[in-house]
Every structure is written in structure tokens, then in C-alpha cells.
Amino acid sequence: MRHSFLIGSIGYPLLEIMYRGRTHPAMALAGGVAMCGLKQVYRVCKNRPLWQAALLGGFMVTGIEYLTGIMCNRDYRIWDYRRQPMQLNGQICIGFSLVWCLLSGAVIGTLRQLEKV
């Protein structure tokens, strides 16, 4: 579990820096928690189609994003989805929930491939 947290806490901020040029320390915590959660989704959904595991992972990551936002992003300095369609309190939106599903599918699919090696 430590390795999953470390990978997520380094990997997610790096993705964010590549995407928007900046990150916040809270994203390392959220990324680490999300990666640990995705590893659990991978274990629970071993016999499920990848799209189902990706959907579950995406919902989980969206929940982590919402909780992180409520705790750390009250002033919208880290991110601001208030102008996005189908958003909730400016903390989560449907567009990024879909992105989290895609990224979750990529992570879970990679874990499945690594298991075969």
C-alpha cells in the first residue's frame, strides 16, 4: 500500500503540472489516497469488465476530489469548476469525472497487465 500511495502522490501532481503548469501540495495527498483506492478497486473488480472497474474508480476519485475540495479548496485557489457544466459547489464536474474514469481505467488496466507478467 505504501508504494501505491507514493506512486499516486508523485504521479498525480506531475500530471497536473503537465496539464496546467502548476499543482498544490493537497494534490499529492489526494493522488496518494486515490491510487490506494484504485488498487482496492482493481482487487475487488478482478472478474469484472474493465469499463465497470473504470467507472467505479472514476466515482471514487471524484469523491476524493470533492472531499479534498471541501477541505482545501474553499476559496477556489486550487481549482474552480463553478463555470463548468454539471458541477457541484465548484469542486467537481461531469467533465473531470469522465477524465477520472478514463485515468482509472488506464491504471486498473495497467495493473491487470502487470499481473500477467
mmCIF file of C-alpha atoms in Angstrom:
data_model
loop_
_atom_site.group_PDB
_atom_site.id
_atom_site.type_symbol
_atom_site.label_atom_id
_atom_site.label_comp_id
_atom_site.label_asym_id
_atom_site.label_seq_id
_atom_site.Cartn_x
_atom_site.Cartn_y
_atom_site.Cartn_z
ATOM 1 C CA MET A 1 0.000 0.000 0.000
ATOM 2 C CA ARG A 2 2.915 2.363 0.687
ATOM 3 C CA HIS A 3 4.129 2.010 -2.882
ATOM 4 C CA SER A 4 0.669 2.811 -4.246
ATOM 5 C CA PHE A 5 0.460 5.939 -2.101
ATOM 6 C CA LEU A 6 3.938 7.046 -3.168
ATOM 7 C CA ILE A 7 3.208 6.495 -6.860
ATOM 8 C CA GLY A 8 -0.050 8.434 -6.615
ATOM 9 C CA SER A 9 1.393 11.241 -4.543
ATOM 10 C CA ILE A 10 4.140 11.803 -7.107
ATOM 11 C CA GLY A 11 2.259 10.841 -10.269
ATOM 12 C CA TYR A 12 -0.858 12.945 -9.884
ATOM 13 C CA PRO A 13 0.931 16.253 -9.178
ATOM 14 C CA LEU A 14 3.201 15.550 -12.165
ATOM 15 C CA LEU A 15 0.155 15.004 -14.404
ATOM 16 C CA GLU A 16 -1.354 18.217 -13.116
ATOM 17 C CA ILE A 17 1.847 20.163 -13.773
ATOM 18 C CA MET A 18 1.950 18.786 -17.320
ATOM 19 C CA TYR A 19 -1.737 19.654 -17.876
ATOM 20 C CA ARG A 20 -1.999 23.113 -16.321
ATOM 21 C CA GLY A 21 1.516 24.098 -15.329
ATOM 22 C CA ARG A 22 1.015 24.099 -11.573
ATOM 23 C CA THR A 23 -0.126 21.979 -8.647
ATOM 24 C CA HIS A 24 -0.777 22.241 -4.918
ATOM 25 C CA PRO A 25 0.530 20.095 -2.023
ATOM 26 C CA ALA A 26 -3.014 18.855 -1.340
ATOM 27 C CA MET A 27 -2.928 17.159 -4.751
ATOM 28 C CA ALA A 28 -0.118 14.886 -3.584
ATOM 29 C CA LEU A 29 -2.283 13.704 -0.700
ATOM 30 C CA ALA A 30 -5.340 13.283 -2.936
ATOM 31 C CA GLY A 31 -3.275 11.436 -5.555
ATOM 32 C CA GLY A 32 -1.834 9.056 -2.986
ATOM 33 C CA VAL A 33 -5.232 8.278 -1.485
ATOM 34 C CA ALA A 34 -6.732 7.847 -4.964
ATOM 35 C CA MET A 35 -4.017 5.410 -6.049
ATOM 36 C CA CYS A 36 -4.512 3.312 -2.911
ATOM 37 C CA GLY A 37 -8.236 3.303 -3.643
ATOM 38 C CA LEU A 38 -7.677 2.305 -7.265
ATOM 39 C CA LYS A 39 -5.577 -0.615 -6.129
ATOM 40 C CA GLN A 40 -8.516 -1.764 -3.999
ATOM 41 C CA VAL A 41 -10.926 -1.306 -6.920
ATOM 42 C CA TYR A 42 -8.545 -3.412 -9.021
ATOM 43 C CA ARG A 43 -8.635 -6.197 -6.409
ATOM 44 C CA VAL A 44 -12.416 -6.106 -5.969
ATOM 45 C CA CYS A 45 -13.156 -5.916 -9.703
ATOM 46 C CA LYS A 46 -10.718 -8.566 -10.974
ATOM 47 C CA ASN A 47 -13.507 -10.545 -12.628
ATOM 48 C CA ARG A 48 -15.457 -7.543 -13.890
ATOM 49 C CA PRO A 49 -15.110 -5.898 -17.297
ATOM 50 C CA LEU A 50 -12.573 -3.066 -17.343
ATOM 51 C CA TRP A 51 -15.253 -0.455 -18.075
ATOM 52 C CA GLN A 52 -17.044 -1.340 -14.824
ATOM 53 C CA ALA A 53 -13.841 -1.091 -12.805
ATOM 54 C CA ALA A 54 -13.013 2.215 -14.526
ATOM 55 C CA LEU A 55 -16.460 3.605 -13.733
ATOM 56 C CA LEU A 56 -16.182 2.600 -10.073
ATOM 57 C CA GLY A 57 -12.665 4.045 -9.908
ATOM 58 C CA GLY A 58 -13.817 7.276 -11.520
ATOM 59 C CA PHE A 59 -16.642 7.658 -8.999
ATOM 60 C CA MET A 60 -14.219 7.012 -6.167
ATOM 61 C CA VAL A 61 -11.684 9.557 -7.448
ATOM 62 C CA THR A 62 -14.483 12.102 -7.935
ATOM 63 C CA GLY A 63 -15.440 11.559 -4.289
ATOM 64 C CA ILE A 64 -11.840 12.085 -3.209
ATOM 65 C CA GLU A 65 -11.706 15.251 -5.333
ATOM 66 C CA TYR A 66 -14.906 16.526 -3.706
ATOM 67 C CA LEU A 67 -13.669 15.853 -0.164
ATOM 68 C CA THR A 68 -10.299 17.425 -0.942
ATOM 69 C CA GLY A 69 -12.088 20.434 -2.386
ATOM 70 C CA ILE A 70 -14.365 20.866 0.632
ATOM 71 C CA MET A 71 -11.358 20.680 2.981
ATOM 72 C CA CYS A 72 -8.657 22.510 0.984
ATOM 73 C CA ASN A 73 -10.270 24.479 -1.830
ATOM 74 C CA ARG A 74 -12.936 26.610 -0.171
ATOM 75 C CA ASP A 75 -11.525 29.753 -1.765
ATOM 76 C CA TYR A 76 -11.184 28.088 -5.223
ATOM 77 C CA ARG A 77 -7.460 28.846 -5.429
ATOM 78 C CA ILE A 78 -6.505 25.260 -6.283
ATOM 79 C CA TRP A 79 -9.223 24.665 -8.903
ATOM 80 C CA ASP A 80 -12.553 26.183 -9.812
ATOM 81 C CA TYR A 81 -15.286 24.309 -11.661
ATOM 82 C CA ARG A 82 -18.040 26.870 -10.971
ATOM 83 C CA ARG A 83 -18.279 27.724 -14.685
ATOM 84 C CA GLN A 84 -18.258 24.104 -15.849
ATOM 85 C CA PRO A 85 -21.453 22.294 -16.834
ATOM 86 C CA MET A 86 -22.948 19.899 -14.329
ATOM 87 C CA GLN A 87 -20.760 20.956 -11.395
ATOM 88 C CA LEU A 88 -21.316 20.664 -7.657
ATOM 89 C CA ASN A 89 -20.196 23.545 -5.447
ATOM 90 C CA GLY A 90 -17.409 24.315 -7.915
ATOM 91 C CA GLN A 91 -15.471 21.313 -6.589
ATOM 92 C CA ILE A 92 -16.421 18.545 -9.030
ATOM 93 C CA CYS A 93 -17.913 18.479 -12.516
ATOM 94 C CA ILE A 94 -19.014 15.870 -15.015
ATOM 95 C CA GLY A 95 -16.146 16.595 -17.422
ATOM 96 C CA PHE A 96 -13.445 15.784 -14.925
ATOM 97 C CA SER A 97 -15.427 12.836 -13.576
ATOM 98 C CA LEU A 98 -15.191 11.358 -17.071
ATOM 99 C CA VAL A 99 -11.459 12.075 -17.115
ATOM 100 C CA TRP A 100 -11.118 10.264 -13.773
ATOM 101 C CA CYS A 101 -12.950 7.270 -15.271
ATOM 102 C CA LEU A 102 -10.516 7.182 -18.195
ATOM 103 C CA LEU A 103 -7.459 7.523 -15.960
ATOM 104 C CA SER A 104 -8.855 4.903 -13.575
ATOM 105 C CA GLY A 105 -9.305 2.532 -16.491
ATOM 106 C CA ALA A 106 -5.720 3.131 -17.560
ATOM 107 C CA VAL A 107 -4.385 2.471 -14.052
ATOM 108 C CA ILE A 108 -6.519 -0.632 -13.491
ATOM 109 C CA GLY A 109 -5.761 -1.929 -16.989
ATOM 110 C CA THR A 110 -2.043 -1.469 -16.325
ATOM 111 C CA LEU A 111 -2.330 -3.341 -13.029
ATOM 112 C CA ARG A 112 -4.099 -6.180 -14.854
ATOM 113 C CA GLN A 113 -1.337 -6.362 -17.442
ATOM 114 C CA LEU A 114 1.382 -6.307 -14.781
ATOM 115 C CA GLU A 115 -0.330 -9.222 -13.040
ATOM 116 C CA LYS A 116 0.146 -11.316 -16.199
ATOM 117 C CA VAL A 117 3.915 -10.729 -16.265
#
